[in-house]
CSV table of C-alpha atoms in Angstrom, one decimal:
chain,number,residue,atom,x,y,z
A,1,MET,CA,-63.9,-8.6,-62.3
A,2,GLN,CA,-62.8,-11.1,-65.1
A,3,GLU,CA,-66.3,-10.9,-66.7
A,4,ARG,CA,-66.2,-7.1,-66.9
A,5,ALA,CA,-63.0,-7.1,-68.6
A,6,GLY,CA,-64.1,-9.2,-71.6
A,7,GLY,CA,-63.3,-12.7,-69.9
A,8,THR,CA,-65.7,-15.6,-68.6
A,9,LEU,CA,-65.1,-17.8,-65.5
A,10,GLY,CA,-62.7,-20.8,-66.1
A,11,GLN,CA,-60.7,-19.3,-69.3
A,12,PRO,CA,-57.3,-17.5,-69.2
A,13,LEU,CA,-57.1,-14.1,-67.2
A,14,ALA,CA,-58.6,-11.1,-68.8
A,15,VAL,CA,-57.4,-8.3,-66.8
A,16,PRO,CA,-53.8,-7.9,-67.5
A,17,PRO,CA,-52.1,-6.2,-64.7
A,18,LEU,CA,-53.5,-9.3,-62.5
A,19,ALA,CA,-52.5,-11.6,-65.0
A,20,ALA,CA,-48.6,-10.3,-65.2
A,21,ILE,CA,-48.6,-10.8,-61.4
A,22,VAL,CA,-49.7,-14.4,-61.2
A,23,ARG,CA,-47.2,-15.2,-64.1
A,24,LEU,CA,-44.6,-13.4,-62.1
A,25,ALA,CA,-45.7,-15.5,-58.8
A,26,VAL,CA,-45.8,-18.7,-61.2
A,27,ARG,CA,-42.3,-18.5,-62.5
A,28,LEU,CA,-40.8,-17.6,-58.8
A,29,GLN,CA,-43.0,-19.7,-57.2
A,30,ILE,CA,-43.0,-17.2,-54.2
A,31,PRO,CA,-46.4,-15.4,-52.6
A,32,ILE,CA,-46.6,-11.8,-54.0
A,33,THR,CA,-48.6,-9.0,-52.7
A,34,ARG,CA,-49.0,-5.6,-54.9
A,35,ALA,CA,-51.3,-3.0,-55.5
A,36,MET,CA,-52.6,-2.6,-58.5
A,37,THR,CA,-55.2,-0.3,-60.8
A,38,ALA,CA,-56.8,-2.1,-63.8
A,39,ALA,CA,-59.6,-0.3,-66.4
A,40,LEU,CA,-62.8,-1.4,-65.8
A,41,GLY,CA,-64.5,-0.2,-69.2
A,42,ASP,CA,-64.9,3.6,-68.1
A,43,ARG,CA,-63.6,3.0,-64.8
A,44,ASP,CA,-60.7,2.6,-63.2
A,45,VAL,CA,-60.3,0.3,-60.2
A,46,ASN,CA,-57.3,0.2,-57.3
A,47,LEU,CA,-57.4,-2.9,-55.6
A,48,LEU,CA,-54.8,-4.9,-53.4
A,49,ALA,CA,-53.5,-8.5,-55.1
A,50,ARG,CA,-52.9,-11.5,-53.2
A,51,VAL,CA,-51.5,-14.5,-55.2
A,52,LYS,CA,-50.1,-17.5,-53.9
A,53,PRO,CA,-48.7,-20.5,-56.0
A,54,THR,CA,-50.2,-24.0,-55.0
A,55,GLY,CA,-48.0,-26.5,-57.1
A,56,ASP,CA,-50.6,-26.5,-59.8
A,57,GLY,CA,-52.4,-23.5,-59.8
A,58,CYS,CA,-52.6,-20.1,-57.7
A,59,ASP,CA,-55.0,-19.1,-55.1
A,60,VAL,CA,-55.9,-15.5,-56.1
A,61,ALA,CA,-57.3,-12.7,-53.5
A,62,ILE,CA,-58.4,-9.3,-54.1
A,63,SER,CA,-59.2,-6.8,-51.1
A,64,GLY,CA,-59.4,-2.8,-51.2
A,65,TRP,CA,-61.6,-2.4,-53.9
A,66,ASN,CA,-61.9,1.1,-55.0
A,67,GLU,CA,-63.5,2.4,-58.2
A,68,GLN,CA,-62.3,5.5,-59.8
A,69,SER,CA,-65.0,7.7,-61.4
A,70,PRO,CA,-65.2,7.7,-64.9
A,71,LEU,CA,-63.2,10.2,-66.9
A,72,SER,CA,-64.2,13.2,-68.0
A,73,LEU,CA,-64.1,13.2,-71.4
A,74,ASN,CA,-65.1,17.1,-72.2
A,75,ASP,CA,-63.1,20.0,-73.0
A,76,ALA,CA,-62.9,21.6,-69.2
A,77,GLY,CA,-62.0,17.7,-67.8
A,78,ARG,CA,-59.3,17.8,-70.4
A,79,ALA,CA,-58.1,21.2,-69.2
A,80,ARG,CA,-58.0,20.4,-65.8
A,81,ASP,CA,-56.2,16.7,-66.6
A,82,PHE,CA,-53.2,18.6,-68.5
A,83,ALA,CA,-52.9,20.9,-65.4
A,84,ARG,CA,-52.5,18.8,-63.0
A,85,THR,CA,-49.1,17.7,-64.6
A,86,ARG,CA,-47.6,21.0,-64.3
A,87,ALA,CA,-48.0,21.7,-60.7
A,88,ASP,CA,-46.3,24.9,-59.4
A,89,TRP,CA,-45.3,23.0,-55.9
A,90,ILE,CA,-45.6,19.1,-55.3
A,91,CYS,CA,-45.9,17.7,-51.8
A,92,GLU,CA,-46.0,14.5,-50.1
A,93,THR,CA,-47.2,13.8,-46.4
A,94,ASP,CA,-47.7,10.6,-44.4
A,95,ALA,CA,-50.5,8.8,-43.2
A,96,SER,CA,-50.9,11.1,-40.9
A,97,LEU,CA,-50.8,14.0,-42.9
A,98,ARG,CA,-47.8,15.6,-42.1
A,99,ILE,CA,-45.1,17.3,-44.8
A,100,VAL,CA,-42.3,14.5,-46.0
A,101,HIS,CA,-41.3,16.2,-49.4
A,102,LEU,CA,-42.1,19.3,-50.9
A,103,THR,CA,-40.5,20.8,-54.1
A,104,GLY,CA,-39.9,24.7,-54.0
A,105,ALA,CA,-38.1,26.5,-51.1
A,106,VAL,CA,-40.0,26.7,-47.9
A,107,ALA,CA,-38.2,27.1,-45.0
A,108,ASP,CA,-39.1,24.0,-42.0
A,109,ALA,CA,-42.3,22.5,-43.4
A,110,ILE,CA,-40.9,19.2,-43.8
A,111,GLY,CA,-42.4,17.1,-40.7
A,112,ARG,CA,-45.0,19.9,-40.4
A,113,PRO,CA,-48.7,19.2,-40.3
A,114,LEU,CA,-50.1,20.3,-43.5
A,115,ASP,CA,-52.7,22.4,-42.0
A,116,ASP,CA,-49.7,24.9,-41.1
A,117,LEU,CA,-48.7,25.3,-45.1
A,118,PHE,CA,-51.8,25.4,-46.4
A,119,GLU,CA,-55.7,26.5,-45.1
A,120,LEU,CA,-57.7,24.1,-46.4
A,121,THR,CA,-61.5,24.4,-47.2
A,122,ARG,CA,-63.6,22.2,-44.8
A,123,GLY,CA,-66.7,20.2,-44.8
A,124,ALA,CA,-69.7,20.8,-42.8
A,125,ARG,CA,-68.5,18.8,-39.7
A,126,GLY,CA,-65.0,21.0,-39.6
A,127,GLU,CA,-62.7,18.4,-41.3
A,128,THR,CA,-60.3,19.5,-44.1
A,129,LEU,CA,-61.5,18.1,-47.6
A,130,VAL,CA,-58.1,15.8,-47.2
A,131,GLU,CA,-59.5,14.3,-44.0
A,132,ILE,CA,-62.6,13.2,-45.3
A,133,ALA,CA,-60.6,11.7,-48.3
A,134,ALA,CA,-58.0,9.9,-46.3
A,135,ARG,CA,-60.7,7.9,-44.4
A,136,THR,CA,-61.4,6.0,-47.4
A,137,ALA,CA,-57.8,6.3,-49.3
A,138,ALA,CA,-59.7,8.6,-52.4
A,139,ARG,CA,-58.7,11.3,-54.3
A,140,PHE,CA,-59.8,14.9,-53.7
A,141,GLU,CA,-59.8,18.1,-54.9
A,142,ASP,CA,-59.9,21.6,-53.1
A,143,GLY,CA,-60.2,24.6,-55.4
A,144,GLY,CA,-60.4,27.0,-52.3
A,145,ALA,CA,-57.2,26.5,-50.5
A,146,VAL,CA,-54.7,29.2,-49.7
A,147,LEU,CA,-50.7,29.0,-48.8
A,148,ARG,CA,-50.3,30.4,-45.9
A,149,ILE,CA,-47.0,31.9,-46.6
A,150,ASP,CA,-46.3,34.7,-49.4
A,151,GLY,CA,-49.3,36.8,-48.4
A,152,GLY,CA,-51.9,33.9,-48.5
A,153,GLU,CA,-52.1,32.8,-52.0
A,154,PRO,CA,-55.2,31.3,-53.3
A,155,VAL,CA,-54.3,27.7,-54.5
A,156,ARG,CA,-55.9,24.5,-55.4
A,157,ILE,CA,-55.1,21.3,-54.5
A,158,ASP,CA,-55.0,18.2,-56.6
A,159,GLY,CA,-54.7,15.2,-53.8
A,160,LEU,CA,-53.5,11.6,-54.8
A,161,PRO,CA,-53.6,8.9,-52.4
A,162,LEU,CA,-50.2,6.8,-51.6
A,163,ILE,CA,-50.8,3.0,-51.3
A,164,ASP,CA,-48.3,1.0,-49.4
A,165,GLY,CA,-47.8,-2.7,-50.2
A,166,VAL,CA,-50.3,-3.7,-48.0
A,167,GLY,CA,-52.9,-1.5,-49.3
A,168,ARG,CA,-53.3,0.8,-47.0
A,169,LEU,CA,-52.9,4.8,-47.2
A,170,ALA,CA,-49.5,5.9,-46.9
A,171,GLY,CA,-50.1,9.3,-47.4
A,172,TYR,CA,-51.2,11.9,-50.2
A,173,ARG,CA,-49.0,13.6,-53.1
A,174,LEU,CA,-50.3,16.8,-53.5
A,175,LEU,CA,-50.6,18.9,-56.7
A,176,VAL,CA,-50.6,22.4,-56.3
A,177,HIS,CA,-51.5,24.9,-58.6
A,178,ARG,CA,-51.5,28.8,-58.5
A,179,ARG,CA,-55.4,30.5,-59.0
A,180,ALA,CA,-56.5,33.9,-59.2
A,181,ALA,CA,-58.0,35.1,-56.2
A,182,GLN,CA,-61.6,35.5,-57.9
A,183,GLY,CA,-63.3,33.0,-59.7
A,184,ASP,CA,-63.6,28.9,-59.3
A,185,VAL,CA,-60.8,27.5,-60.8
A,186,ASP,CA,-62.8,24.1,-61.0
A,187,ASP,CA,-65.2,25.6,-63.7
A,188,PRO,CA,-62.7,26.9,-66.0
A,189,ALA,CA,-62.9,30.1,-67.6
A,190,PRO,CA,-62.9,30.2,-71.3
A,191,ALA,CA,-58.9,31.5,-70.9
A,192,ALA,CA,-58.2,28.2,-69.3
A,193,ILE,CA,-59.8,26.5,-72.4
A,194,ASN,CA,-57.7,28.4,-74.7
A,195,ALA,CA,-54.6,27.7,-72.4
A,196,PHE,CA,-55.2,23.9,-73.7
A,197,GLY,CA,-52.6,23.7,-76.1
A,198,GLU,CA,-49.8,25.1,-73.7
A,199,ARG,CA,-50.8,22.9,-70.6
A,200,LEU,CA,-50.6,19.9,-73.8
A,201,SER,CA,-47.0,21.6,-74.6
A,202,ASN,CA,-45.8,21.4,-71.2
A,203,ALA,CA,-46.9,18.1,-70.2
A,204,LEU,CA,-45.3,16.4,-73.1
A,205,ARG,CA,-42.3,18.3,-73.9
A,206,GLU,CA,-40.3,17.5,-70.7
A,207,PRO,CA,-40.8,13.2,-70.9
A,208,LEU,CA,-40.5,13.6,-74.9
A,209,ALA,CA,-37.1,15.5,-74.6
A,210,ARG,CA,-35.7,12.7,-71.8
A,211,ILE,CA,-36.8,9.8,-74.2
A,212,ILE,CA,-34.8,11.6,-77.0
A,213,ALA,CA,-31.8,12.6,-75.0
A,214,ASN,CA,-31.6,8.7,-73.5
A,215,ALA,CA,-32.2,7.3,-76.8
A,216,ASP,CA,-29.3,9.8,-78.6
A,217,SER,CA,-26.8,8.5,-75.9
A,218,LEU,CA,-27.6,4.7,-76.2
A,219,SER,CA,-27.6,5.3,-79.8
A,220,ALA,CA,-24.1,6.9,-79.9
A,221,ARG,CA,-23.3,4.4,-77.4
A,222,GLU,CA,-22.4,6.9,-74.9
A,223,ASP,CA,-22.2,4.5,-71.5
A,224,GLY,CA,-20.5,1.8,-73.5
A,225,PRO,CA,-20.5,-1.0,-76.2
A,226,LEU,CA,-24.1,-1.9,-77.6
A,227,ARG,CA,-25.1,-4.1,-80.2
A,228,ARG,CA,-25.5,-2.4,-83.8
A,229,ASP,CA,-29.3,-3.7,-83.8
A,230,TYR,CA,-30.0,-2.3,-80.7
A,231,ALA,CA,-28.2,1.4,-81.1
A,232,ASP,CA,-30.3,1.4,-84.4
A,233,TYR,CA,-33.5,0.8,-82.4
A,234,ALA,CA,-32.6,3.6,-80.0
A,235,SER,CA,-31.9,5.8,-83.4
A,236,ASP,CA,-35.3,5.1,-84.4
A,237,ILE,CA,-36.5,5.9,-80.7
A,238,ALA,CA,-34.8,9.2,-80.9
A,239,GLY,CA,-36.2,9.8,-84.6
A,240,ALA,CA,-39.6,9.0,-83.3
A,241,GLY,CA,-39.8,11.1,-80.0
A,242,ARG,CA,-38.5,14.1,-82.4
A,243,HIS,CA,-41.1,14.0,-85.0
A,244,LEU,CA,-43.7,13.9,-81.8
A,245,LEU,CA,-41.6,17.1,-80.2
A,246,ALA,CA,-42.6,18.8,-83.1
A,247,LEU,CA,-46.0,17.7,-83.8
A,248,VAL,CA,-46.7,19.0,-80.6
A,249,ASP,CA,-45.1,22.3,-81.3
A,250,ASP,CA,-47.1,22.3,-84.1
A,251,LEU,CA,-50.5,21.6,-82.7
A,252,VAL,CA,-49.8,24.6,-80.5
A,253,ASP,CA,-49.3,27.0,-83.3
A,254,LEU,CA,-51.9,25.5,-85.0
A,255,GLN,CA,-54.4,26.3,-82.0
A,256,ALA,CA,-52.9,30.0,-81.3
A,257,ILE,CA,-53.4,30.9,-85.3
A,258,GLU,CA,-56.9,29.7,-85.2
A,259,ASP,CA,-57.9,31.7,-82.3
A,260,PRO,CA,-60.2,34.9,-84.1
A,261,ASP,CA,-57.8,37.2,-81.5
A,262,PHE,CA,-54.8,36.0,-82.7
A,263,ARG,CA,-52.6,38.8,-83.8
A,264,PRO,CA,-48.7,38.9,-84.3
A,265,SER,CA,-46.6,42.0,-83.3
A,266,ILE,CA,-45.3,43.9,-86.0
A,267,GLU,CA,-42.3,45.8,-85.9
A,268,PRO,CA,-39.6,46.4,-88.6
A,269,ILE,CA,-37.4,43.7,-89.4
A,270,ASP,CA,-34.4,42.6,-91.3
A,271,LEU,CA,-35.8,39.9,-93.7
A,272,ALA,CA,-32.2,39.5,-95.1
A,273,GLU,CA,-30.6,38.9,-91.9
A,274,LEU,CA,-33.2,36.7,-90.5
A,275,LEU,CA,-32.6,34.0,-93.4
A,276,ARG,CA,-28.8,34.4,-93.0
A,277,ARG,CA,-29.8,33.6,-89.0
A,278,ALA,CA,-32.1,30.9,-90.7
A,279,GLY,CA,-29.5,29.3,-92.4
A,280,GLY,CA,-27.1,29.4,-89.8
A,281,LEU,CA,-28.7,27.6,-87.3
A,282,LEU,CA,-29.2,24.6,-89.9
A,283,THR,CA,-25.7,24.4,-91.5
A,284,VAL,CA,-25.2,21.5,-89.4
A,285,ARG,CA,-28.3,19.6,-90.4
A,286,ALA,CA,-27.2,20.7,-93.9
A,287,ALA,CA,-23.8,19.1,-93.9
A,288,ASP,CA,-25.2,15.8,-92.3
A,289,LYS,CA,-27.1,15.5,-95.5
A,290,GLN,CA,-24.0,16.8,-97.7
A,291,VAL,CA,-26.2,19.8,-98.8
A,292,ARG,CA,-24.8,23.1,-98.7
A,293,ILE,CA,-26.7,26.4,-98.1
A,294,GLY,CA,-26.2,29.4,-100.0
A,295,MET,CA,-26.4,32.6,-98.2
A,296,PRO,CA,-28.1,36.2,-99.4
A,297,GLU,CA,-26.0,38.4,-100.6
A,298,PRO,CA,-24.8,41.0,-97.7
A,299,GLY,CA,-27.2,43.8,-97.6
A,300,SER,CA,-30.5,44.6,-95.7
A,301,VAL,CA,-34.2,43.8,-96.9
A,302,ILE,CA,-36.0,45.9,-94.4
A,303,GLY,CA,-39.9,44.7,-93.8
A,304,SER,CA,-42.7,44.9,-91.3
A,305,ALA,CA,-43.3,42.0,-89.3
A,306,ASP,CA,-43.3,39.6,-86.1
A,307,HIS,CA,-39.7,38.8,-85.7
A,308,ARG,CA,-40.0,35.2,-84.2
A,309,ARG,CA,-43.0,34.0,-86.2
A,310,VAL,CA,-41.0,35.2,-89.9
A,311,LEU,CA,-38.0,33.1,-88.3
A,312,GLN,CA,-40.3,30.2,-87.8
A,313,ILE,CA,-41.6,30.2,-90.9
A,314,LEU,CA,-38.0,30.3,-92.8
A,315,ILE,CA,-36.9,27.5,-90.7
A,316,ASN,CA,-39.7,25.7,-91.4
A,317,LEU,CA,-39.1,26.4,-95.3
A,318,ILE,CA,-34.9,25.8,-95.0
A,319,SER,CA,-35.9,22.1,-93.3
A,320,ASN,CA,-38.0,20.8,-95.9
A,321,ALA,CA,-35.5,22.1,-98.7
A,322,ILE,CA,-32.8,20.1,-96.7
A,323,ARG,CA,-35.4,17.1,-96.5
A,324,HIS,CA,-35.9,17.0,-100.1
A,325,SER,CA,-32.2,17.9,-101.4
A,326,PRO,CA,-29.9,15.0,-103.1
A,327,PRO,CA,-26.5,14.8,-101.7
A,328,GLY,CA,-24.3,17.3,-102.9
A,329,GLY,CA,-27.3,19.6,-104.0
A,330,THR,CA,-27.5,23.3,-102.9
A,331,ILE,CA,-30.4,25.8,-100.9
A,332,TRP,CA,-30.2,29.4,-102.4
A,333,LEU,CA,-31.4,31.6,-99.8
A,334,ARG,CA,-32.1,35.1,-101.5
A,335,ALA,CA,-33.9,38.2,-100.5
A,336,ALA,CA,-35.1,41.3,-102.0
A,337,ARG,CA,-37.2,44.8,-101.9
A,338,GLU,CA,-39.7,44.5,-104.7
A,339,GLY,CA,-41.9,47.3,-104.6
A,340,ASP,CA,-44.1,47.9,-101.5
A,341,LEU,CA,-42.8,44.1,-100.7
A,342,ALA,CA,-40.1,42.7,-98.7
A,343,VAL,CA,-39.4,39.1,-100.3
A,344,ALA,CA,-37.7,36.3,-99.4
A,345,LEU,CA,-36.9,33.2,-101.5
A,346,VAL,CA,-36.2,29.9,-100.5
A,347,ALA,CA,-34.8,27.4,-103.7
A,348,ASP,CA,-33.9,23.8,-103.5
A,349,MET,CA,-32.5,20.8,-106.1
A,350,GLY,CA,-35.0,18.2,-105.2
A,351,ASP,CA,-37.2,16.5,-107.1
A,352,GLY,CA,-39.8,19.0,-107.4
A,353,ILE,CA,-43.8,19.6,-107.3
A,354,ALA,CA,-46.2,18.9,-109.0
A,355,PRO,CA,-48.5,22.1,-110.5
A,356,GLU,CA,-52.1,20.1,-109.3
A,357,ASN,CA,-50.4,19.7,-105.9
A,358,HIS,CA,-49.1,23.7,-105.3
A,359,GLU,CA,-52.4,24.4,-103.0
A,360,ARG,CA,-52.7,21.3,-101.9
A,361,MET,CA,-49.5,21.3,-99.8
A,362,PHE,CA,-50.5,24.2,-97.7
A,363,GLU,CA,-53.6,22.2,-96.4
A,364,ARG,CA,-53.3,20.9,-93.0
A,365,PHE,CA,-52.0,17.7,-92.3
A,366,GLU,CA,-51.3,17.1,-96.4
A,367,ARG,CA,-48.1,15.3,-96.5
A,368,LEU,CA,-47.7,14.5,-100.2
A,369,ASP,CA,-46.9,10.5,-99.5
A,370,LEU,CA,-43.5,11.5,-98.4
A,371,ALA,CA,-41.1,8.4,-98.4
A,372,ASP,CA,-39.7,8.6,-95.1
A,373,GLY,CA,-42.9,9.3,-93.5
A,374,SER,CA,-41.2,12.9,-92.0
A,375,GLY,CA,-43.2,15.8,-91.1
A,376,THR,CA,-46.2,16.7,-89.6
A,377,GLY,CA,-48.5,17.8,-92.3
A,378,LEU,CA,-48.9,20.9,-90.2
A,379,GLY,CA,-45.5,23.2,-90.9
A,380,LEU,CA,-46.6,24.8,-94.3
A,381,TYR,CA,-50.2,25.6,-93.3
A,382,ILE,CA,-49.0,27.7,-90.3
A,383,ALA,CA,-46.4,28.8,-92.4
A,384,ARG,CA,-48.8,30.4,-94.9
A,385,ARG,CA,-50.9,31.2,-92.0
A,386,LEU,CA,-48.9,33.3,-90.4
A,387,ALA,CA,-47.5,34.9,-93.5
A,388,ARG,CA,-51.0,36.2,-94.0
A,389,ALA,CA,-51.8,37.0,-90.4
A,390,MET,CA,-48.9,39.6,-91.3
A,391,GLY,CA,-50.0,41.3,-93.9
A,392,GLY,CA,-47.9,39.2,-96.3
A,393,ASP,CA,-48.5,35.4,-98.5
A,394,LEU,CA,-46.4,32.1,-99.1
A,395,GLY,CA,-46.5,30.1,-102.1
A,396,VAL,CA,-44.5,27.9,-104.3
A,397,ASP,CA,-43.2,27.5,-107.8
A,398,SER,CA,-42.4,24.5,-108.6
A,399,ALA,CA,-42.8,21.3,-111.4
A,400,THR,CA,-41.7,18.0,-111.3
A,401,GLY,CA,-38.2,17.2,-111.5
A,402,THR,CA,-37.0,21.1,-111.4
A,403,GLY,CA,-36.7,21.7,-107.3
A,404,ALA,CA,-39.1,23.8,-105.4
A,405,ARG,CA,-38.9,27.4,-104.9
A,406,PHE,CA,-40.4,28.8,-102.0
A,407,VAL,CA,-41.4,32.9,-101.9
A,408,LEU,CA,-41.9,34.6,-98.8
A,409,THR,CA,-43.7,38.2,-99.2
A,410,LEU,CA,-44.0,40.9,-96.3
A,411,PRO,CA,-45.2,44.4,-96.4
A,412,ALA,CA,-42.0,46.1,-96.6
A,413,ALA,CA,-41.2,49.2,-94.2
C-alpha cells in the first residue's frame, strides 16, 4: 500500500488517511482502531487500521482489505454517479437486513425485513443481490427491484455497505430511485444523459446553500462574538459559495441552450413591466453598493418571448451594471417599441468597454479580466443565445470611460 501510494519502505507514510490515524495515536498515546478508505491509483480500498503506540513508534495492523472497481469516466457513469446523490428514498438496514431508517412516510416499515418492502432481484441460487453482496460487505446495484407499495412501482437500488468500528458489516444504506417501467436504467437512454446538468444542479445546490447560509451566519456573528479575521474568512467563504452556485446555474443553462432541440416558449410579455420587476429584485443589492436604479416610465411595451427567460436576461444585465457602477452612480432602465421590435435598454455609468471587446465579451467563459474576479464568464453568452433563440438579439454600445448600454431586442407582439 505504501509503494502504490507513491512512497517507499522505511520512509514516512504516503497514505494520508493512515498517516492521520498514526499521528493521532502517537499524540494521544492510546491504541486506535478505525475504518478508513484510501485512494490507490485508480481504485479505492476500504480497510480497518489498528494502531498501537509503542513508545518510540507504532505497531500498525491492516485488515478487511476490500478494493473497489475503478471509477467510470464515461458520460453514462458520471450520470449514474450524480443520480445516486438525489435518491427518491433513503433506506438503512441493520446487519440482518431489517429496516432501521427510511425517509418518506411508509407505515410500519421500521423493523421489517427488507423483502417486505422491496421485491428484489435474485441470483441463480435464489439469493437476493443484497444477500450476495452482504457476504463480502460489498456494494451492489439492483436495477430491477420493485417497491411493493403504491401498486408495485419499479425502482433501482444502489446499496452502500455500513462498516462498524471493528470492520464488520453493520448494515446497508440503500439509495432508492424511481425508474421507468420498461427498459434498464443502468444503460441510460440519451434523455438520462441529457439530464446530467439537472442532476449536477441538484447534487450541488443544497450543500452550497448550506455552506453559504452557515458562512453568512458566522460573518454576521449571529451566534455570538467572533474574531474579526474569522468573520472576514466566513464572508469570503460565503462569497465563494455564491460564485459556485452561480456557476452551477450557468452550466445548467449552458447545457440547455446548446441542446439542438432547445425551444423557449413564446407568449405575449410586457417588457417594461419585466424591467421594473428585475430592477425591483435588485434594488437592495444596488443600495448596498450605493447605486441608484432608474426605473422605466409608466406604460407597457408588449413583445413575444419566454417570460422567465427574458427576466433571466434582464437580471443578468442589471447585475452586471451594478457590479461595474461606481458608488453614487445610476443605472437607467428603459423600454420602447421600435417598429416591429420591443426594445429594453440597461445603461450604467461604469468604466465602459472598448469597441474591440464588444463581441469578445459575449464569448463563453470570457470575463475581460475583471479585477474583482467576479462573474462566471457565461452570463452574457447565455443571455445572447437566449435572446436569439426567441427571435431577438442582445448587443452593447460602449466606449472606454463612457459607461455601457446593453440593448435587448425582441419581436413585438
